[in-house]
Short mmCIF file of C-alpha atoms in Angstrom, two decimals:
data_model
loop_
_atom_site.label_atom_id
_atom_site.label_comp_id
_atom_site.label_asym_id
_atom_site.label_seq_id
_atom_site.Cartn_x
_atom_site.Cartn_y
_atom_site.Cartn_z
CA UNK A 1 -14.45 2.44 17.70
CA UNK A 2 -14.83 -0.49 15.34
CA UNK A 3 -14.38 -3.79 16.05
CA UNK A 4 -13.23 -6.90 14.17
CA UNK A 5 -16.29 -8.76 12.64
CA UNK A 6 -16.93 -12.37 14.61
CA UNK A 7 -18.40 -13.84 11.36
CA UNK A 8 -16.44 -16.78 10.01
CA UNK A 9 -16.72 -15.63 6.48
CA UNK A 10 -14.94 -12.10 7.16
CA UNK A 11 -12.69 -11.12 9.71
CA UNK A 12 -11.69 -7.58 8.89
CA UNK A 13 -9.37 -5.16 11.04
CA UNK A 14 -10.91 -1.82 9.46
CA UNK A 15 -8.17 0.87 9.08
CA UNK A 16 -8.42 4.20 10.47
CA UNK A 17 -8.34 6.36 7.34
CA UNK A 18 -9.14 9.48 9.22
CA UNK A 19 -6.43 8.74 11.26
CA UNK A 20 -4.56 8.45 8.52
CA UNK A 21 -5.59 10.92 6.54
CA UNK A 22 -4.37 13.13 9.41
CA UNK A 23 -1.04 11.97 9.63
CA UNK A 24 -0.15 12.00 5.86
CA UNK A 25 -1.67 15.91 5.66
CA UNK A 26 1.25 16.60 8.28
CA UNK A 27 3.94 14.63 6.35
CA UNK A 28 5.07 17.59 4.76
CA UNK A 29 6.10 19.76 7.95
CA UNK A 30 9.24 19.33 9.87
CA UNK A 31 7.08 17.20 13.03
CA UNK A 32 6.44 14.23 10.55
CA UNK A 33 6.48 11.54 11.43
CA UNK A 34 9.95 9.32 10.54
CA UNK A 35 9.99 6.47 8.23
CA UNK A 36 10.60 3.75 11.03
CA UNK A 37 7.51 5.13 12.77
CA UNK A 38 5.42 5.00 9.48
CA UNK A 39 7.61 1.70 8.87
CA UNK A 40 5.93 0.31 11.96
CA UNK A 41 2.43 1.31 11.62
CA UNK A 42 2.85 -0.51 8.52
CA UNK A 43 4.06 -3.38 9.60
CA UNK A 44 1.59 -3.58 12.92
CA UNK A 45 -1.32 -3.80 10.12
CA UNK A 46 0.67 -6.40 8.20
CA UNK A 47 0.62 -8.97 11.27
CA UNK A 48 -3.14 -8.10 12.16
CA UNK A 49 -4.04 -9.14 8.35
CA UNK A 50 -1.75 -12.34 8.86
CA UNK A 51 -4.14 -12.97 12.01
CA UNK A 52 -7.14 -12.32 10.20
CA UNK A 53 -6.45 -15.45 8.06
CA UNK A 54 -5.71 -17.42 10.99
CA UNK A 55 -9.00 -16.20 12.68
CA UNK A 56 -11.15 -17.38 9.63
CA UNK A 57 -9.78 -21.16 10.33
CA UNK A 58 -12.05 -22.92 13.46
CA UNK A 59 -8.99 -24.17 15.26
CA UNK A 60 -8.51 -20.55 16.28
CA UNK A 61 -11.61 -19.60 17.11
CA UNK A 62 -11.14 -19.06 20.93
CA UNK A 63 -8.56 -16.58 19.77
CA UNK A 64 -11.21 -14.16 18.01
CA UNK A 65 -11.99 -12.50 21.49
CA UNK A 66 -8.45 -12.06 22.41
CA UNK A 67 -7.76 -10.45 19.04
CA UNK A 68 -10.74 -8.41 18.31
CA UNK A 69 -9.79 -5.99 22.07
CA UNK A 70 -6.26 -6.22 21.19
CA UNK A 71 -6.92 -4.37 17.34
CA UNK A 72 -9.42 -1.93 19.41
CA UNK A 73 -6.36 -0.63 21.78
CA UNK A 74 -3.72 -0.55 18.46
CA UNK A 75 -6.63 1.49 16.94
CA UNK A 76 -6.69 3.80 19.61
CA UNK A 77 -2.78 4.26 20.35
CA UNK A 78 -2.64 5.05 16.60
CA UNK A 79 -5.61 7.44 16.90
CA UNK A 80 -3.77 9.18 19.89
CA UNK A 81 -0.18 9.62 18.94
CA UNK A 82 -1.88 10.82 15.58
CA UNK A 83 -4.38 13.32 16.84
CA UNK A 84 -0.81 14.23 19.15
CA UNK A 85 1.09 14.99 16.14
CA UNK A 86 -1.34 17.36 14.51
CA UNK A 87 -2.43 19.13 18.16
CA UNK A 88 2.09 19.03 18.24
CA UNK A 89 2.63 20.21 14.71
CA UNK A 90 -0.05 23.53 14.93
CA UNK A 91 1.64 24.43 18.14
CA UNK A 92 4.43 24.49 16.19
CA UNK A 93 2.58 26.88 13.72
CA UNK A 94 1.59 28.86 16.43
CA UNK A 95 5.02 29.13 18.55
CA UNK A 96 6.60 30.18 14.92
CA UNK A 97 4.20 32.94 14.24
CA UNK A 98 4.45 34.41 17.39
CA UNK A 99 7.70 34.28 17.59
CA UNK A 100 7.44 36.09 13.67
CA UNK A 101 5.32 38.56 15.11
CA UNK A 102 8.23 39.25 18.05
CA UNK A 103 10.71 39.69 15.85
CA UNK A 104 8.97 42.49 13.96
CA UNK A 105 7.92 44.13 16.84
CA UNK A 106 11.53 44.89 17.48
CA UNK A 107 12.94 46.03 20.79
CA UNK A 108 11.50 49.48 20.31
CA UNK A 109 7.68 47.93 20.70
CA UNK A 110 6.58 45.89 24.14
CA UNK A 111 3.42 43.99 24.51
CA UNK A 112 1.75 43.58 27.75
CA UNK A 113 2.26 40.66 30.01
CA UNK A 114 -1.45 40.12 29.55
CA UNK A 115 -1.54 40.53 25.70
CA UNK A 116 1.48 37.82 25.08
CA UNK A 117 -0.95 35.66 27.71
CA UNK A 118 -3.63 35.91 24.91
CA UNK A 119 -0.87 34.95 22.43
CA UNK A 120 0.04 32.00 24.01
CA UNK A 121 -2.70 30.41 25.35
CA UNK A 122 -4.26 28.71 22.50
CA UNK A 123 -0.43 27.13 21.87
CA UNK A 124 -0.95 26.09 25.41
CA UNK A 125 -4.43 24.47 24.81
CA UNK A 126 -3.11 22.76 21.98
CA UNK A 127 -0.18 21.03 23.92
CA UNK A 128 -2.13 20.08 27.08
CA UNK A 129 -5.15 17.95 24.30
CA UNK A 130 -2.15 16.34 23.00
CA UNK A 131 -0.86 15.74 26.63
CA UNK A 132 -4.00 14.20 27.19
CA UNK A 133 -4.65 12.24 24.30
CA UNK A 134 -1.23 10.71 24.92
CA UNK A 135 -1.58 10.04 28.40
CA UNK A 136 -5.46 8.34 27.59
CA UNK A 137 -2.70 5.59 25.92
CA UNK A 138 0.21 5.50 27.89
#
């Protein structure tokens, strides 16, 4: 992870575009994130840029530290509840096409226990990273 520069001529809280990136490729599916989530995000980068004026004056220089470890942790809550989302949103993908796949079966056509354990276990894989990513934060 980045941190904020200590030099007194810049003190930048990089964004995570990937992150980002990421998030806005999911916008489009029903697990999108809502607006006061996004609303949020937006304004949690608003009040780090407002602190990264005060951090250029000297008065406030003890708070540089302070500052610098608290934009590392936002970075990586954002990182996790985004990487969460996508790992969420293509087990969504995946419940739905099995579930599609069920349906044509019909009732006349019955898979093995061990078959629909192949099915599901990469749905499964994908929930338990985004179990963990979220519990690395919370």
């Amino acid at each position: 992870m980045t941190s904020i520069s200590r030099s007194a001529s810049h003190f930048a809280v990089p964004h995570s575009t990937s992150s980002r990136q990421r998030w806005l490729v999911h916008s489009g599916m029903s697990t999108h994130p809502s607006h006061a989530s996004l609303l949020a995000m937006a304004q949690l980068h608003a009040a780090f840029e407002t602190l990264q004026v005060l951090l250029s004056q000297p008065d406030h220089a003890d708070l540089r530290a302070p500052i610098a470890q608290l934009a590392h942790l936002c970075r990586e809550i954002e990182h996790a509840v985004v990487e969460s989302v996508c790992l969420l949103a293509q087990s969504q993908l995946g419940l739905q096409a099995l579930l599609d796949l069920l349906s044509c079966l019909g009732e006349d056509i019955r898979l093995p226990s061990s078959r629909l354990k192949e099915l599901l276990q990469p749905v499964d894989k994908q929930i338990t990273a985004s179990l963990g990513y979220l519990s690395k934060v919370l």
